[in-house]
PDB file of C-alpha atoms and ligand atoms in Angstrom:
ATOM      1  CA  MET X   1      -4.431  11.462   3.075  1.00 84.00           C
ATOM      2  CA  LYS X   2      -4.293  10.246   6.676  1.00 87.00           C
ATOM      3  CA  LEU X   3      -0.854  11.166   8.027  1.00 91.00           C
ATOM      4  CA  GLY X   4       0.580   8.760  10.553  1.00 92.00           C
ATOM      5  CA  ARG X   5       3.745   8.526  12.586  1.00 93.00           C
ATOM      6  CA  LEU X   6       7.139   9.453  11.104  1.00 96.00           C
ATOM      7  CA  ASN X   7       8.405   5.862  10.990  1.00 96.00           C
ATOM      8  CA  HIS X   8      11.948   6.468   9.823  1.00 97.00           C
ATOM      9  CA  ILE X   9      14.362   8.757   8.068  1.00 98.00           C
ATOM     10  CA  GLY X  10      16.399   7.065   5.367  1.00 98.00           C
ATOM     11  CA  VAL X  11      20.092   7.961   5.383  1.00 98.00           C
ATOM     12  CA  ALA X  12      22.329   6.755   2.574  1.00 98.00           C
ATOM     13  CA  THR X  13      25.855   5.833   3.587  1.00 98.00           C
ATOM     14  CA  PRO X  14      28.924   4.485   1.833  1.00 97.00           C
ATOM     15  CA  SER X  15      29.504   2.226   4.863  1.00 97.00           C
ATOM     16  CA  ILE X  16      26.851   0.951   7.265  1.00 98.00           C
ATOM     17  CA  ALA X  17      29.657  -0.347   9.488  1.00 98.00           C
ATOM     18  CA  ASP X  18      31.131   3.162   9.810  1.00 98.00           C
ATOM     19  CA  SER X  19      27.672   4.696  10.304  1.00 98.00           C
ATOM     20  CA  ILE X  20      26.908   2.247  13.128  1.00 98.00           C
ATOM     21  CA  VAL X  21      30.040   3.446  14.926  1.00 98.00           C
ATOM     22  CA  PHE X  22      28.887   7.057  14.430  1.00 98.00           C
ATOM     23  CA  TYR X  23      25.349   6.512  15.743  1.00 98.00           C
ATOM     24  CA  ARG X  24      26.631   4.442  18.676  1.00 97.00           C
ATOM     25  CA  ASP X  25      29.645   6.503  19.747  1.00 98.00           C
ATOM     26  CA  VAL X  26      28.685  10.056  18.720  1.00 98.00           C
ATOM     27  CA  MET X  27      24.882   9.952  19.005  1.00 97.00           C
ATOM     28  CA  GLY X  28      24.629   7.461  21.855  1.00 96.00           C
ATOM     29  CA  ALA X  29      22.288   5.031  20.126  1.00 96.00           C
ATOM     30  CA  THR X  30      21.865   1.877  22.186  1.00 94.00           C
ATOM     31  CA  THR X  31      19.507  -0.163  19.992  1.00 95.00           C
ATOM     32  CA  ILE X  32      20.952  -0.860  16.569  1.00 96.00           C
ATOM     33  CA  CYS X  33      19.565  -3.759  14.554  1.00 95.00           C
ATOM     34  CA  GLU X  34      21.751  -6.235  12.721  1.00 96.00           C
ATOM     35  CA  PRO X  35      22.269  -5.061   9.098  1.00 97.00           C
ATOM     36  CA  PHE X  36      20.539  -7.174   6.450  1.00 96.00           C
ATOM     37  CA  ASP X  37      20.427  -7.313   2.659  1.00 96.00           C
ATOM     38  CA  MET X  38      17.304  -6.514   0.655  1.00 92.00           C
ATOM     39  CA  PRO X  39      18.428  -7.885  -2.710  1.00 91.00           C
ATOM     40  CA  ASP X  40      15.151  -6.963  -4.445  1.00 87.00           C
ATOM     41  CA  GLN X  41      15.791  -3.290  -3.630  1.00 87.00           C
ATOM     42  CA  GLY X  42      19.552  -3.560  -4.166  1.00 93.00           C
ATOM     43  CA  VAL X  43      20.392  -2.333  -0.675  1.00 94.00           C
ATOM     44  CA  LYS X  44      21.836  -3.351   2.638  1.00 97.00           C
ATOM     45  CA  VAL X  45      19.780  -1.846   5.468  1.00 97.00           C
ATOM     46  CA  CYS X  46      20.276  -1.255   9.193  1.00 97.00           C
ATOM     47  CA  PHE X  47      17.813   0.335  11.600  1.00 97.00           C
ATOM     48  CA  VAL X  48      18.937   2.545  14.482  1.00 97.00           C
ATOM     49  CA  ASP X  49      16.230   3.125  17.104  1.00 96.00           C
ATOM     50  CA  THR X  50      15.502   6.408  18.810  1.00 94.00           C
ATOM     51  CA  PRO X  51      13.468   6.179  22.011  1.00 91.00           C
ATOM     52  CA  GLY X  52       9.731   6.808  21.782  1.00 85.00           C
ATOM     53  CA  GLU X  53       7.462   8.208  24.441  1.00 84.00           C
ATOM     54  CA  GLY X  54       5.762   5.955  26.958  1.00 79.00           C
ATOM     55  CA  GLY X  55       7.388   2.768  25.727  1.00 71.00           C
ATOM     56  CA  THR X  56       6.248   3.203  22.124  1.00 76.00           C
ATOM     57  CA  ASN X  57       8.651   2.781  19.249  1.00 79.00           C
ATOM     58  CA  GLY X  58      10.459   5.982  18.359  1.00 91.00           C
ATOM     59  CA  THR X  59      11.332   7.123  14.872  1.00 95.00           C
ATOM     60  CA  GLN X  60      14.158   5.090  13.405  1.00 97.00           C
ATOM     61  CA  ILE X  61      17.117   5.984  11.248  1.00 98.00           C
ATOM     62  CA  GLU X  62      17.300   3.627   8.268  1.00 98.00           C
ATOM     63  CA  LEU X  63      20.892   3.320   7.120  1.00 98.00           C
ATOM     64  CA  ILE X  64      21.066   2.367   3.443  1.00 97.00           C
ATOM     65  CA  GLU X  65      24.158   1.118   1.681  1.00 97.00           C
ATOM     66  CA  PRO X  66      23.967   0.157  -2.007  1.00 96.00           C
ATOM     67  CA  LEU X  67      24.568  -3.440  -3.029  1.00 96.00           C
ATOM     68  CA  PRO X  68      26.606  -3.901  -6.233  1.00 93.00           C
ATOM     69  CA  GLY X  69      24.554  -2.886  -9.266  1.00 91.00           C
ATOM     70  CA  ASN X  70      22.323  -0.373  -7.433  1.00 90.00           C
ATOM     71  CA  ALA X  71      22.594   2.700  -9.666  1.00 89.00           C
ATOM     72  CA  SER X  72      20.246   5.053  -7.791  1.00 90.00           C
ATOM     73  CA  ILE X  73      21.830   4.904  -4.311  1.00 94.00           C
ATOM     74  CA  ALA X  74      25.307   4.757  -5.873  1.00 93.00           C
ATOM     75  CA  GLY X  75      24.430   7.913  -7.841  1.00 94.00           C
ATOM     76  CA  PHE X  76      23.228   9.599  -4.649  1.00 95.00           C
ATOM     77  CA  LEU X  77      26.570   8.763  -3.011  1.00 96.00           C
ATOM     78  CA  GLU X  78      28.457  10.153  -6.001  1.00 96.00           C
ATOM     79  CA  ARG X  79      26.678  13.466  -5.442  1.00 95.00           C
ATOM     80  CA  ASN X  80      26.962  13.137  -1.638  1.00 96.00           C
ATOM     81  CA  PRO X  81      30.196  11.223  -0.953  1.00 96.00           C
ATOM     82  CA  GLN X  82      29.678  11.198   2.844  1.00 96.00           C
ATOM     83  CA  GLY X  83      26.123   9.985   2.446  1.00 97.00           C
ATOM     84  CA  GLY X  84      23.176  11.973   3.747  1.00 97.00           C
ATOM     85  CA  GLN X  85      19.438  12.181   4.153  1.00 97.00           C
ATOM     86  CA  HIS X  86      17.770  10.181   1.399  1.00 97.00           C
ATOM     87  CA  HIS X  87      14.054   9.873   2.223  1.00 97.00           C
ATOM     88  CA  MET X  88      11.426  10.221   4.937  1.00 98.00           C
ATOM     89  CA  CYS X  89       8.906   7.494   5.693  1.00 98.00           C
ATOM     90  CA  TYR X  90       5.423   8.118   7.103  1.00 98.00           C
ATOM     91  CA  GLU X  91       2.982   5.485   8.249  1.00 96.00           C
ATOM     92  CA  VAL X  92      -0.583   5.275   6.985  1.00 96.00           C
ATOM     93  CA  PRO X  93      -3.401   2.971   8.120  1.00 94.00           C
ATOM     94  CA  ASP X  94      -4.245   1.796   4.564  1.00 95.00           C
ATOM     95  CA  ILE X  95      -1.535   1.710   1.888  1.00 96.00           C
ATOM     96  CA  HIS X  96      -3.880   1.225  -1.066  1.00 96.00           C
ATOM     97  CA  ALA X  97      -6.117   4.101   0.008  1.00 97.00           C
ATOM     98  CA  ALA X  98      -3.040   6.320   0.407  1.00 97.00           C
ATOM     99  CA  LYS X  99      -1.784   5.412  -3.073  1.00 98.00           C
ATOM    100  CA  ALA X 100      -5.156   6.247  -4.613  1.00 97.00           C
ATOM    101  CA  GLU X 101      -5.267   9.565  -2.747  1.00 97.00           C
ATOM    102  CA  PHE X 102      -1.770  10.612  -3.843  1.00 98.00           C
ATOM    103  CA  GLU X 103      -2.534   9.675  -7.445  1.00 97.00           C
ATOM    104  CA  ALA X 104      -5.814  11.612  -7.318  1.00 98.00           C
ATOM    105  CA  MET X 105      -3.737  14.638  -6.270  1.00 97.00           C
ATOM    106  CA  GLY X 106      -1.487  14.149  -9.293  1.00 97.00           C
ATOM    107  CA  LYS X 107       1.508  12.873  -7.305  1.00 98.00           C
ATOM    108  CA  ARG X 108       3.788  10.406  -9.048  1.00 98.00           C
ATOM    109  CA  VAL X 109       3.789   7.133  -7.106  1.00 98.00           C
ATOM    110  CA  LEU X 110       6.891   5.141  -8.025  1.00 96.00           C
ATOM    111  CA  GLY X 111       5.737   1.586  -8.720  1.00 92.00           C
ATOM    112  CA  GLU X 112       3.216  -0.660  -7.031  1.00 95.00           C
ATOM    113  CA  PRO X 113       3.142  -1.191  -3.239  1.00 96.00           C
ATOM    114  CA  ARG X 114       5.752  -3.768  -2.275  1.00 94.00           C
ATOM    115  CA  ILE X 115       7.040  -5.323   0.924  1.00 92.00           C
ATOM    116  CA  GLY X 116       9.481  -2.967   2.646  1.00 91.00           C
ATOM    117  CA  ALA X 117      12.155  -3.453   5.264  1.00 89.00           C
ATOM    118  CA  HIS X 118       9.550  -3.705   8.069  1.00 89.00           C
ATOM    119  CA  GLY X 119       7.607  -6.455   6.302  1.00 90.00           C
ATOM    120  CA  THR X 120       4.630  -4.238   5.479  1.00 94.00           C
ATOM    121  CA  LEU X 121       3.660  -2.680   2.149  1.00 96.00           C
ATOM    122  CA  ILE X 122       5.416   0.523   1.081  1.00 96.00           C
ATOM    123  CA  PHE X 123       5.645   2.813  -1.912  1.00 97.00           C
ATOM    124  CA  PHE X 124       7.657   5.902  -2.763  1.00 97.00           C
ATOM    125  CA  VAL X 125       6.389   9.245  -4.088  1.00 98.00           C
ATOM    126  CA  HIS X 126       8.523  11.316  -6.468  1.00 98.00           C
ATOM    127  CA  PRO X 127      10.459  14.071  -4.655  1.00 97.00           C
ATOM    128  CA  ARG X 128       9.557  16.655  -7.304  1.00 97.00           C
ATOM    129  CA  ASP X 129       5.909  16.250  -6.311  1.00 98.00           C
ATOM    130  CA  MET X 130       6.704  16.338  -2.573  1.00 98.00           C
ATOM    131  CA  GLY X 131       8.551  19.598  -1.993  1.00 97.00           C
ATOM    132  CA  GLY X 132      11.883  18.015  -2.874  1.00 97.00           C
ATOM    133  CA  VAL X 133      11.642  15.164  -0.364  1.00 98.00           C
ATOM    134  CA  LEU X 134      11.662  11.570  -1.594  1.00 97.00           C
ATOM    135  CA  THR X 135       8.752  10.257   0.479  1.00 98.00           C
ATOM    136  CA  GLU X 136       8.122   6.665   1.492  1.00 98.00           C
ATOM    137  CA  ILE X 137       4.630   5.701   2.586  1.00 98.00           C
ATOM    138  CA  MET X 138       4.348   2.589   4.723  1.00 97.00           C
ATOM    139  CA  GLU X 139       1.381   0.711   6.105  1.00 96.00           C
ATOM    140  CA  THR X 140       1.548   0.726   9.899  1.00 92.00           C
ATOM    141  CA  PRO X 141       2.786  -2.646  11.141  1.00 84.00           C
ATOM    142  CA  LYS X 142      -0.008  -4.574  12.854  1.00 78.00           C
ATOM    143  CA  GLY X 143       0.379  -4.786  16.596  1.00 66.00           C
ATOM    144  CA  ASP X 144       3.014  -2.046  16.629  1.00 51.00           C
ATOM    145  CA  HIS X 145       1.032   0.232  18.924  1.00 47.00           C
TER     146      HIS X 145
HETATM  147 CO1  LIG Z 201      12.819   3.608   4.054  1.00 78.89          CO
END
């Protein structure tokens, strides 16, 4: 497994609009993307940038709000009514190689690689195989560095 940059931390929220106010007014975030729906995943998503070093992209916060009919994020919010940390996403140079490596180590990869919120392929690994952390693996966007 070739560990890359921590791309983003996924934070579930009952209200992206309220979370945007929090990250802007309490945390001082200045670059907050326009929220958009990902109907295939059943979520509305909004990225909050943190500054990186030397003009590179910093790690982002991915705000996730369930769309109607999304049972898994809705269930998370039932257990965590304020929302909270949902997953961590690491970049890798080659998504298919990473999937094969995780599976060879007996880790449960959840589904086939699919296009994620950044337009590159992603997959998730079961939290019970990852020290309790739902882990998203994402192919590094081309031309990002
Ligand atoms: Co994510």
